[in-house]
Coordinates of C-alpha atoms in Angstrom, one line a residue:
M1 CA 62.6 170.5 52.0
S2 CA 63.5 173.5 54.1
T3 CA 65.0 176.6 52.8
T4 CA 68.4 176.2 54.5
T5 CA 68.8 172.8 53.0
E6 CA 67.8 174.0 49.3
L7 CA 70.5 177.0 49.6
N8 CA 73.1 174.6 50.5
I9 CA 72.6 172.1 48.0
G10 CA 72.7 175.1 45.3
H11 CA 76.2 175.8 46.9
D12 CA 76.9 172.2 46.4
V13 CA 76.2 172.2 43.0
H14 CA 78.1 175.3 42.3
H15 CA 81.4 173.6 44.5
D16 CA 80.9 170.4 42.5
E17 CA 81.1 172.1 39.1
H18 CA 84.0 174.5 39.9
H19 CA 86.4 172.5 42.5
D20 CA 88.8 171.5 39.9
H21 CA 88.6 175.1 38.4
K22 CA 92.4 176.8 38.6
Q23 CA 92.3 180.1 39.9
S24 CA 95.1 182.7 38.9
F25 CA 97.0 184.6 41.4
I26 CA 94.8 187.5 41.2
S27 CA 91.6 185.6 41.7
K28 CA 92.8 183.6 44.5
Y29 CA 94.7 185.8 46.6
I30 CA 93.5 189.3 46.0
F31 CA 90.0 189.7 44.3
S32 CA 88.9 186.5 46.2
T33 CA 85.4 185.6 46.8
D34 CA 86.5 182.7 49.2
H35 CA 85.5 183.8 52.8
K36 CA 88.5 182.3 54.2
M37 CA 91.2 184.1 51.8
I38 CA 89.2 187.4 52.6
A39 CA 89.2 186.5 56.3
K40 CA 93.0 186.4 56.0
Q41 CA 93.1 189.7 54.0
Y42 CA 91.4 191.3 56.9
L43 CA 93.6 189.6 59.5
V44 CA 96.9 191.1 57.8
T45 CA 95.2 194.4 57.0
G46 CA 94.3 194.5 60.9
I47 CA 97.8 193.5 61.9
F48 CA 99.1 196.2 59.7
W49 CA 97.0 198.7 61.2
G50 CA 97.6 197.4 64.6
I51 CA 101.2 198.1 64.4
I52 CA 100.8 201.7 63.1
G53 CA 98.3 202.3 65.9
V54 CA 100.5 201.0 68.6
L55 CA 103.8 203.1 67.3
M56 CA 101.5 206.0 67.5
S57 CA 100.8 205.4 71.3
V58 CA 104.6 205.1 71.7
L59 CA 105.1 208.5 70.4
F60 CA 102.8 210.2 72.9
R61 CA 103.9 208.0 75.7
V62 CA 107.4 209.4 75.2
Q63 CA 106.0 212.9 75.5
L64 CA 104.0 212.2 78.6
G65 CA 106.6 210.1 80.3
F66 CA 109.7 212.1 79.4
P67 CA 108.5 215.6 78.6
G68 CA 112.0 216.9 78.6
A69 CA 113.2 214.4 75.9
N70 CA 115.0 215.6 73.0
L71 CA 113.5 213.6 70.1
E72 CA 116.3 215.0 67.3
W73 CA 116.7 211.6 66.4
L74 CA 113.2 211.2 65.0
R75 CA 113.5 214.0 62.7
P76 CA 113.9 212.0 59.5
V77 CA 110.7 210.2 60.2
L78 CA 108.5 213.1 61.9
G79 CA 110.0 215.7 60.0
G80 CA 108.3 219.4 60.6
W81 CA 106.2 217.6 63.3
L82 CA 109.1 218.2 65.8
T83 CA 109.5 221.7 67.1
E84 CA 113.1 223.5 66.7
A85 CA 114.0 222.4 70.4
G86 CA 113.3 218.5 69.3
K87 CA 109.8 218.1 70.8
I88 CA 106.9 216.6 69.5
D89 CA 104.6 219.6 68.0
P90 CA 101.3 220.2 70.4
E91 CA 99.2 220.2 67.0
F92 CA 100.7 216.6 66.3
Y93 CA 100.3 215.4 69.4
L94 CA 96.5 215.9 69.1
A95 CA 96.7 214.4 65.8
L96 CA 98.4 211.5 66.9
V97 CA 95.7 210.9 69.6
T98 CA 93.2 211.3 67.1
M99 CA 94.5 208.8 65.0
H100 CA 95.5 206.4 67.4
G101 CA 92.0 206.0 68.5
T102 CA 90.4 206.0 64.9
I103 CA 92.8 203.0 64.3
M104 CA 92.4 200.9 67.0
V105 CA 88.9 201.2 67.4
F106 CA 87.5 201.0 63.9
F107 CA 90.4 199.6 61.8
V108 CA 92.0 196.9 64.1
L109 CA 88.9 196.0 66.7
T110 CA 86.1 196.1 64.3
A111 CA 87.3 195.5 60.9
G112 CA 90.4 193.3 62.2
L113 CA 88.2 191.1 64.6
S114 CA 84.8 190.8 63.4
G115 CA 86.1 190.8 60.0
T116 CA 88.2 188.1 60.4
F117 CA 86.4 185.7 62.7
S118 CA 83.0 186.7 61.3
N119 CA 84.1 185.7 57.8
Y120 CA 86.6 182.7 58.7
L121 CA 84.1 181.0 61.3
I122 CA 80.6 181.4 60.1
P123 CA 80.5 179.2 56.9
L124 CA 82.8 176.5 58.5
Q125 CA 80.9 176.5 62.1
I126 CA 77.5 176.2 60.4
G127 CA 78.2 173.9 57.8
A128 CA 77.9 176.3 54.7
R129 CA 80.3 176.2 51.4
D130 CA 80.6 179.9 51.7
M131 CA 78.7 183.3 52.5
A132 CA 75.5 183.8 51.2
S133 CA 77.1 186.5 48.6
G134 CA 80.9 185.8 47.9
F135 CA 81.1 189.2 45.8
M136 CA 79.4 191.2 48.2
N137 CA 81.8 189.8 50.9
M138 CA 85.0 190.8 48.6
L139 CA 83.3 194.3 48.0
S140 CA 83.2 194.6 52.0
Y141 CA 86.8 194.0 52.2
W142 CA 87.9 196.1 49.2
F143 CA 85.8 199.2 50.7
F144 CA 87.8 198.7 54.0
F145 CA 91.0 198.5 51.7
I146 CA 89.8 201.6 50.4
S147 CA 89.1 203.3 53.6
S148 CA 92.4 202.4 54.8
I149 CA 94.2 203.9 52.0
V150 CA 92.5 207.2 52.2
M151 CA 93.4 207.1 56.1
L152 CA 96.9 206.2 55.7
S153 CA 97.4 209.0 53.1
S154 CA 96.1 211.7 55.4
I155 CA 99.2 211.1 57.9
F156 CA 101.5 212.2 55.0
I157 CA 99.7 215.2 53.7
E158 CA 101.3 218.8 54.4
S159 CA 98.8 219.8 56.8
G160 CA 98.7 216.6 58.8
P161 CA 96.2 214.2 59.8
A162 CA 92.8 215.1 61.5
A163 CA 93.3 216.3 64.9
G164 CA 90.0 216.9 67.2
G165 CA 90.1 213.4 69.2
W166 CA 88.8 210.0 67.7
T167 CA 85.1 211.6 68.0
V168 CA 86.2 214.6 66.2
Y169 CA 83.6 216.9 67.8
P170 CA 82.3 220.0 66.1
P171 CA 82.9 222.9 66.1
L172 CA 86.8 222.3 65.9
S173 CA 86.0 219.5 63.1
A174 CA 83.6 221.7 61.3
L175 CA 86.0 224.9 61.2
P176 CA 88.8 224.3 58.7
Q177 CA 90.4 227.2 59.7
A178 CA 90.0 226.6 63.3
I179 CA 93.4 224.3 63.4
Q180 CA 95.6 222.7 61.0
G181 CA 94.1 219.3 61.8
S182 CA 90.7 220.4 60.8
Q183 CA 91.7 221.0 57.2
L184 CA 92.4 218.4 54.3
G185 CA 93.2 216.0 57.2
M186 CA 90.0 216.0 58.5
T187 CA 88.3 215.8 55.0
L188 CA 90.0 212.7 54.3
W189 CA 89.3 211.3 57.7
L190 CA 85.5 211.7 56.7
V191 CA 85.9 210.3 53.5
A192 CA 87.7 207.2 55.0
M193 CA 85.0 206.7 57.5
V194 CA 82.3 206.7 54.9
F195 CA 84.0 203.8 53.1
F196 CA 84.4 202.2 56.2
I197 CA 80.8 202.4 57.4
V198 CA 79.8 201.0 53.5
S199 CA 82.4 198.1 54.1
I200 CA 81.0 197.3 57.8
L201 CA 76.9 197.3 56.3
L202 CA 78.0 195.1 53.3
G203 CA 79.8 192.6 55.4
G204 CA 76.8 192.9 58.4
I205 CA 74.0 192.0 55.8
N206 CA 76.1 189.3 54.6
Y207 CA 76.9 187.5 58.3
I208 CA 73.2 187.7 58.9
T209 CA 71.9 186.3 56.0
T210 CA 74.7 183.7 55.9
V211 CA 73.4 182.6 59.7
I212 CA 69.7 182.5 59.0
N213 CA 69.9 180.9 55.8
L214 CA 72.8 178.7 54.9
R215 CA 72.9 176.5 58.1
T216 CA 73.3 172.8 57.5
E217 CA 70.6 170.2 58.2
G218 CA 70.3 169.7 62.0
M219 CA 72.1 173.1 62.8
T220 CA 69.2 174.8 64.7
F221 CA 69.7 177.8 66.3
T222 CA 70.1 176.1 70.0
R223 CA 73.0 174.2 68.2
L224 CA 74.8 177.2 67.0
P225 CA 78.3 177.6 68.6
L226 CA 78.4 180.8 70.9
T227 CA 80.9 182.4 68.7
I228 CA 78.2 182.2 65.7
W229 CA 75.8 184.0 68.4
S230 CA 78.2 186.6 69.0
F231 CA 79.0 187.4 65.3
F232 CA 75.5 187.4 64.4
L233 CA 74.5 189.9 67.1
T234 CA 77.5 192.1 66.3
A235 CA 76.2 192.3 62.9
V236 CA 72.8 193.3 63.9
I237 CA 74.1 196.0 66.1
G238 CA 76.4 197.5 63.5
L239 CA 73.7 197.4 60.7
L240 CA 71.5 199.6 63.0
S241 CA 74.0 201.9 64.7
F242 CA 76.5 202.5 61.8
P243 CA 74.1 204.4 59.4
V244 CA 73.6 207.1 62.4
L245 CA 77.4 207.8 62.2
F246 CA 77.4 208.0 58.6
A247 CA 74.6 210.7 58.8
A248 CA 76.7 212.3 61.3
A249 CA 79.7 212.5 59.1
L250 CA 77.5 213.5 56.1
L251 CA 76.1 216.5 58.0
L252 CA 79.7 217.5 59.3
V253 CA 80.8 217.5 55.5
F254 CA 77.8 219.8 54.7
D255 CA 79.1 222.2 57.6
R256 CA 82.5 222.1 56.3
S257 CA 82.2 222.6 52.6
F258 CA 78.6 223.7 51.8
G259 CA 78.0 226.4 54.3
T260 CA 75.3 225.0 56.3
S261 CA 74.8 224.8 60.1
F262 CA 73.6 221.7 61.3
Y263 CA 76.4 221.8 64.4
L264 CA 77.5 225.6 64.2
S265 CA 76.1 228.5 65.7
D266 CA 77.4 231.8 67.6
I267 CA 81.3 230.9 66.5
Y268 CA 83.9 233.9 66.9
I269 CA 87.3 233.2 65.6
G270 CA 90.1 235.9 66.0
G271 CA 87.3 238.1 67.2
E272 CA 85.2 237.9 64.0
A273 CA 81.7 236.4 63.9
L274 CA 80.8 233.5 61.5
P275 CA 77.6 233.6 59.9
N276 CA 76.6 230.3 60.8
M277 CA 73.3 230.3 63.2
G278 CA 71.0 227.5 64.7
G279 CA 73.2 224.6 64.5
S280 CA 74.3 222.6 68.1
P281 CA 77.2 220.6 68.4
I282 CA 75.3 218.4 70.6
L283 CA 73.3 217.1 67.8
Y284 CA 76.9 215.7 66.4
Q285 CA 77.2 214.1 70.0
H286 CA 74.0 212.4 70.1
L287 CA 74.5 211.2 66.7
F288 CA 77.8 210.0 67.3
W289 CA 77.3 208.4 70.8
F290 CA 74.1 206.5 69.4
L291 CA 77.0 204.5 67.1
G292 CA 79.6 205.2 69.7
H293 CA 78.2 203.1 72.6
P294 CA 76.8 200.1 70.5
E295 CA 80.4 200.4 68.9
V296 CA 81.7 199.1 72.5
Y297 CA 79.6 195.9 72.1
I298 CA 80.5 195.4 68.4
V299 CA 83.8 195.4 69.6
L300 CA 83.5 193.3 72.6
L301 CA 80.9 190.6 71.5
P302 CA 83.0 189.0 69.0
A303 CA 86.0 188.6 71.6
L304 CA 83.5 187.3 74.1
G305 CA 82.1 184.9 71.7
I306 CA 85.7 183.7 70.6
T307 CA 86.2 183.3 74.4
S308 CA 83.3 181.2 75.2
E309 CA 84.5 178.6 72.7
I310 CA 88.0 178.6 73.5
I311 CA 87.3 178.4 77.5
A312 CA 84.6 175.4 77.1
T313 CA 87.0 173.3 74.6
N314 CA 90.3 174.0 76.8
S315 CA 88.5 173.4 80.2
R316 CA 87.1 169.9 78.6
K317 CA 83.5 171.1 80.2
P318 CA 80.4 172.0 78.5
I319 CA 79.9 175.8 78.8
F320 CA 78.1 176.6 81.9
G321 CA 74.6 178.2 80.8
Y322 CA 74.7 178.2 77.5
R323 CA 70.7 179.6 77.0
A324 CA 71.9 182.3 79.8
M325 CA 74.9 183.2 77.8
I326 CA 72.7 183.8 74.5
G327 CA 70.1 185.6 76.6
S328 CA 72.8 187.7 78.1
M329 CA 74.0 188.5 74.6
L330 CA 70.4 189.4 73.4
G331 CA 70.2 191.9 76.5
I332 CA 73.3 193.5 75.5
T333 CA 72.2 193.8 72.1
V334 CA 69.1 195.7 73.2
L335 CA 70.7 197.8 76.1
S336 CA 73.6 198.9 74.2
F337 CA 70.9 201.3 71.9
V338 CA 69.6 202.9 75.0
V339 CA 72.8 204.2 77.2
W340 CA 74.5 206.3 74.7
A341 CA 74.1 209.4 76.5
H342 CA 76.1 208.4 79.8
H343 CA 79.1 210.1 77.3
M344 CA 77.1 213.1 77.8
F345 CA 76.7 213.9 81.3
V346 CA 78.5 217.2 81.5
S347 CA 77.2 218.4 78.0
G348 CA 74.2 220.2 79.8
L349 CA 71.9 217.1 79.5
N350 CA 68.6 217.3 81.6
P351 CA 69.4 216.0 85.2
F352 CA 66.1 213.6 85.0
L353 CA 67.1 212.3 81.4
G354 CA 70.6 211.7 82.9
S355 CA 69.2 209.8 85.8
V356 CA 67.4 207.5 83.2
F357 CA 70.4 206.9 81.2
M358 CA 72.4 206.1 84.7
F359 CA 69.7 203.4 85.5
L360 CA 69.9 201.8 82.0
T361 CA 73.7 202.0 82.2
L362 CA 74.0 200.0 85.4
I363 CA 71.4 197.8 84.0
I364 CA 73.7 196.7 81.2
A365 CA 76.1 195.4 84.1
V366 CA 73.8 192.5 84.5
P367 CA 74.2 190.6 81.3
S368 CA 77.9 191.3 81.4
A369 CA 78.1 189.8 84.9
V370 CA 75.9 186.8 83.7
K371 CA 78.7 186.2 81.2
V372 CA 81.6 186.6 83.7
F373 CA 79.8 184.2 86.3
N374 CA 79.6 181.7 83.5
Y375 CA 83.0 181.9 82.4
I376 CA 84.3 181.3 85.8
T377 CA 82.1 178.3 86.6
T378 CA 83.0 176.8 83.2
L379 CA 86.7 176.9 84.0
W380 CA 85.6 175.7 88.0
K381 CA 86.9 172.3 88.4
G382 CA 87.6 172.0 84.7
N383 CA 90.7 169.8 83.1
I384 CA 92.2 172.9 81.9
I385 CA 94.7 172.8 79.3
F386 CA 96.8 176.1 79.1
T387 CA 97.4 176.9 75.8
P388 CA 98.3 180.5 74.6
A389 CA 94.7 180.6 73.5
T390 CA 93.1 179.7 76.7
L391 CA 95.6 182.3 78.6
F392 CA 94.6 185.2 76.5
S393 CA 91.0 184.1 77.2
I394 CA 91.5 184.0 81.0
G395 CA 93.1 187.3 80.6
L396 CA 90.2 188.5 78.8
V397 CA 87.7 187.6 81.6
S398 CA 90.0 189.5 84.0
F399 CA 90.1 192.7 82.3
F400 CA 86.3 192.2 81.9
I401 CA 85.9 192.0 85.5
S402 CA 88.6 195.0 86.6
G403 CA 87.5 197.2 83.6
G404 CA 83.9 196.4 84.2
L405 CA 83.8 197.6 87.8
T406 CA 85.3 201.1 86.8
G407 CA 82.4 201.3 84.3
I408 CA 80.1 201.3 87.3
F409 CA 81.7 204.4 88.5
L410 CA 81.4 206.4 85.3
G411 CA 77.9 205.1 84.7
N412 CA 77.0 207.1 87.9
S413 CA 76.7 210.7 87.1
V414 CA 77.8 212.3 90.1
I415 CA 80.9 210.7 89.8
D416 CA 81.3 210.8 86.3
I417 CA 81.1 214.8 86.4
Q418 CA 84.3 214.6 88.5
L419 CA 85.8 211.8 86.4
H420 CA 84.7 213.2 82.8
D421 CA 87.8 213.7 80.4
T422 CA 90.4 212.6 82.9
Y423 CA 92.8 209.4 82.5
F424 CA 90.3 207.3 84.7
V425 CA 88.0 207.2 81.4
V426 CA 91.2 206.3 79.6
A427 CA 92.1 203.7 81.9
H428 CA 88.5 202.3 81.8
F429 CA 87.9 202.0 78.3
H430 CA 91.5 200.8 77.5
L431 CA 91.0 197.9 79.8
V432 CA 87.4 196.8 79.3
M433 CA 87.1 197.8 75.2
G434 CA 90.6 197.9 74.2
S435 CA 92.9 195.3 76.2
L436 CA 89.8 192.7 76.1
S437 CA 89.1 193.1 72.5
I438 CA 92.8 192.6 71.6
F439 CA 93.0 189.4 74.0
G440 CA 90.1 188.2 72.1
L441 CA 91.6 188.7 68.8
L442 CA 95.0 187.3 69.9
A443 CA 93.2 184.4 71.6
G444 CA 91.4 183.8 68.3
I445 CA 94.6 183.6 66.2
Y446 CA 96.3 181.2 68.6
H447 CA 93.4 178.8 68.5
W448 CA 92.3 178.9 64.7
F449 CA 95.8 179.4 63.5
P450 CA 96.2 175.6 62.4
K451 CA 92.8 175.9 60.6
M452 CA 93.9 179.1 58.8
F453 CA 97.6 178.0 57.8
G454 CA 97.5 174.3 58.4
R455 CA 100.5 174.7 61.0
M456 CA 100.9 175.2 64.6
M457 CA 102.2 178.6 66.6
D458 CA 104.8 177.9 68.9
A459 CA 103.5 177.5 72.4
K460 CA 106.4 178.7 74.3
L461 CA 106.4 182.0 72.4
G462 CA 102.8 182.3 73.2
H463 CA 103.0 181.9 76.7
I464 CA 106.1 184.5 76.9
H465 CA 104.0 186.7 74.9
F466 CA 101.0 186.3 77.0
W467 CA 102.7 187.0 80.4
M468 CA 104.5 190.1 79.1
T469 CA 101.3 191.8 77.4
F470 CA 99.1 190.8 80.4
I471 CA 101.3 192.1 83.2
G472 CA 102.1 195.1 81.1
V473 CA 98.6 196.1 80.4
Y474 CA 97.8 196.1 84.1
L475 CA 101.1 198.2 84.6
I476 CA 100.0 200.5 82.1
F477 CA 96.4 201.2 82.8
F478 CA 96.1 200.5 86.5
P479 CA 98.1 203.7 87.5
M480 CA 96.0 205.7 85.3
H481 CA 92.9 205.3 87.6
Y482 CA 94.9 206.8 90.3
I483 CA 96.0 209.6 88.0
G484 CA 92.7 210.3 86.7
I485 CA 91.0 210.4 90.1
A486 CA 93.6 213.2 90.9
G487 CA 92.0 215.1 87.7
F488 CA 94.6 214.5 85.5
P489 CA 92.9 215.6 81.8
R490 CA 93.2 213.1 79.2
R491 CA 94.7 214.4 75.7
Y492 CA 96.7 217.2 77.3
Y493 CA 99.9 217.7 75.7
S494 CA 102.0 219.0 78.8
W495 CA 101.1 218.8 82.3
T496 CA 104.5 219.9 83.4
N497 CA 103.0 223.7 83.9
F498 CA 100.6 222.4 86.5
D499 CA 101.7 222.5 90.1
A500 CA 99.0 219.9 90.9
F501 CA 100.2 217.1 88.8
S502 CA 104.1 217.7 89.5
G503 CA 103.7 214.8 91.8
Y504 CA 102.7 212.4 89.2
T505 CA 106.1 212.9 87.1
D506 CA 107.4 209.3 88.4
L507 CA 104.2 207.7 87.8
N508 CA 103.9 208.7 84.1
M509 CA 107.3 207.7 83.6
F510 CA 106.8 204.2 85.0
V511 CA 103.5 204.0 82.7
S512 CA 105.8 204.9 79.9
I513 CA 108.5 202.5 80.5
A514 CA 105.7 199.6 81.0
A515 CA 104.1 200.7 77.8
F516 CA 107.5 200.5 75.9
V517 CA 107.9 196.8 77.2
T518 CA 104.5 196.1 76.4
V519 CA 104.9 197.0 72.7
A520 CA 108.1 195.4 72.6
A521 CA 106.5 191.8 73.6
Q522 CA 104.3 192.4 70.5
F523 CA 107.0 191.9 68.2
I524 CA 107.5 188.3 69.6
F525 CA 104.0 187.7 68.4
L526 CA 104.6 189.1 65.2
F527 CA 107.7 186.9 64.7
N528 CA 105.6 183.8 65.7
F529 CA 102.7 184.3 63.5
F530 CA 104.7 184.9 60.3
Y531 CA 107.5 182.5 61.0
S532 CA 104.7 179.7 62.1
M533 CA 103.0 180.5 58.9
Y534 CA 105.7 179.0 56.7
R535 CA 108.0 177.2 59.1
G536 CA 105.6 176.0 62.0
K537 CA 105.0 172.3 62.8
K538 CA 102.2 170.9 60.6
A539 CA 98.9 170.9 62.4
P540 CA 96.8 167.8 62.7
Q541 CA 93.3 167.6 61.5
N542 CA 91.6 168.5 65.2
P543 CA 94.7 169.8 67.4
W544 CA 92.6 170.8 70.1
N545 CA 90.1 167.8 70.1
S546 CA 87.1 170.5 69.6
N547 CA 83.5 169.7 68.6
T548 CA 82.7 172.2 66.2
L549 CA 82.2 171.4 62.3
E550 CA 85.2 173.6 61.3
W551 CA 87.6 170.8 62.3
T552 CA 85.6 168.3 60.2
A553 CA 86.8 170.1 57.1
P554 CA 90.2 169.0 55.4
I555 CA 93.2 170.6 57.3
E556 CA 93.5 173.3 54.7
P557 CA 89.9 173.5 53.1
G558 CA 89.6 174.7 49.4
H559 CA 86.8 176.9 48.2
G560 CA 83.8 175.1 49.4
N561 CA 85.1 174.0 52.5
W562 CA 84.1 170.2 52.4
V563 CA 85.1 167.6 49.8
G564 CA 81.7 165.8 49.2
E565 CA 78.6 166.3 51.5
I566 CA 78.5 168.8 54.2
P567 CA 78.3 167.0 57.5
K568 CA 74.8 167.1 59.5
V569 CA 74.7 168.2 62.8
Y570 CA 72.7 165.8 65.8
R571 CA 74.0 167.7 69.0
W572 CA 75.0 171.0 70.7
P573 CA 78.7 171.9 70.4
Y574 CA 79.7 171.4 73.9
D575 CA 79.9 167.5 74.5
Y576 CA 82.9 168.1 76.4
S577 CA 83.7 165.1 79.2
K578 CA 80.2 163.5 79.0
P579 CA 79.6 160.8 81.5
G580 CA 79.7 157.4 79.9
A581 CA 81.5 158.6 76.6
K582 CA 84.6 156.8 75.2
D583 CA 86.4 160.1 74.6
D584 CA 86.2 163.4 76.3
F585 CA 84.7 164.8 73.3
I586 CA 81.7 164.3 70.9
P587 CA 81.9 166.4 67.9
Q588 CA 78.6 167.9 66.7
H589 CA 78.2 165.6 63.6
V590 CA 78.4 162.4 65.5
P591 CA 74.7 160.6 65.5
L592 CA 73.2 160.1 68.9
S593 CA 72.4 156.7 67.8
T594 CA 76.2 155.8 67.8
T595 CA 76.9 157.1 71.4
P596 CA 73.9 155.3 73.5
E597 CA 76.4 155.0 76.3
S598 CA 76.6 158.5 77.1
N599 CA 73.1 159.9 75.9
L600 CA 70.7 161.6 78.2
P601 CA 67.1 160.3 78.5
H602 CA 65.7 163.1 76.0
E603 CA 68.7 162.3 73.5
Q604 CA 67.3 158.5 73.5
E605 CA 64.2 159.8 72.3
L606 CA 66.0 161.8 69.7
A607 CA 68.4 158.8 68.9
K608 CA 65.4 156.6 68.1
Q609 CA 64.0 159.5 65.8
E610 CA 67.3 159.4 64.2
Q611 CA 67.2 155.4 63.5
L612 CA 63.7 155.8 61.8
N613 CA 64.5 158.8 59.7
T614 CA 67.5 157.0 58.6
S615 CA 65.5 153.8 58.0
A616 CA 62.8 155.8 56.1
H617 CA 65.4 157.8 53.9
A618 CA 67.1 154.3 53.0
K619 CA 63.7 152.8 51.7
T620 CA 63.2 155.8 49.7
T621 CA 66.7 155.6 48.2
E622 CA 65.8 151.8 47.3
S623 CA 62.3 152.5 45.9

């Protein structure tokens, strides 16, 4: 008997002993060890942070689009962060940009996306009762929750939240006396990130262990849905890269609080020399971006995995190039660790070393292109069902292409030296990382909402939400490329003093208006989400006629997922529109011996082996 089977039998015994056990409100909804409830906790917390992060972006878009606007009406909310003239305080503007980036990259797109769907789908799609460690899973969420509380509290302190950009580069972040945003707010930022990193590591260990050890009988690695491959590789990247950020943050705490000089040397403040000698702020950049670039793929890969599943299901076609898709994700996983210095072309990097990182950066476009071509080929001549999830998945592929192409510009050191820290960079990563991953998150919610809550979301509202968001994103970020090429720098509070940029007043105003409309569209989604949770149409067992195992569980599965035995797996997850088949989908748990009319030659051999195994098992049972 395999280790996987033994472990799952252990889970079965535990489930049979406890499935009738009544849980209190606290054990079921708060300190739950059920992966499905923990996934919902991550999702709701991620949505909460998403609202805060997006509203922050609205504030600084007001400043950029309407620099002369009087915001006195916001004084009850912003208080002292408005100047006497009713404008946003310049230091608060930098804090807004810092917190917006931190919240969206880490709390929404890392915890909100991976935390939700890795937790929800891994046990259900591989055929496991729960995660390898329910307790560790619960701890993972609560470390994230503590991190959220600390980060949120930093917004309300007198000196204000951290203000140094979301990358918090020293020496600005290492010197509390430098600006207000480097005082208590920066300390709270670092404490919050330490808790966040612990959460990610606990979750990652759990995801990897579960995928390796708890797959049901027949679920080989080449029968895993691409969602599981993406969550698995995301966890591997996180486990190898986040400890480096932990080290960077720890050294920054030492420099701030204990008088060390890891990042500080030859610093003068107000004409007075500080005693720090021998450190280098470039060391921090290396440590930060060793996590920072893998972080891009920690955010991208789960969204791409979700898209693979949704496009195959709603095209009613097998995913094109299944093994090539796995290979491309493996290639991205390896290459993501050797391209970090392309963020540092203007830091005084050795030109030869820069050319090596440039070459590796351009190489990573190859596995990314493989994924794009495979998505397009899967859609090609498919019998496409345009659900909201399908639309968001197709939108994601669009962003992958348009945002990926501008990445080739920035990967070239000669061009990047001109475009570095301009709005061209902002436009690039908001398309290929921000918008792409948000679309993956939204596609996943629309697709698995019936499984999560037993009800359907409203499709018409979903379509309106998609078109407003999709068009809005391009109207916001496409013009930013042109502003960036003109040299417009990012993070500048005001540009009206520069004659060179005065011609872009109308374009900035246009971008801001597009942003306001796009943000308004998200409230359609929020209404649809929370209304459908309680009042939506009741979902059938398998609303999308999908092949993966989660749709074989009860409509709202209890703790343990399946009543009775866990289904066995006999085939890969993409048997859609198979020639000769009675239906246009054949779920993974349907034996090959029951579908002789559609079996391929090698599957006929497997079907014979299946029948022999069944006969042998029956004889063993009788004896």
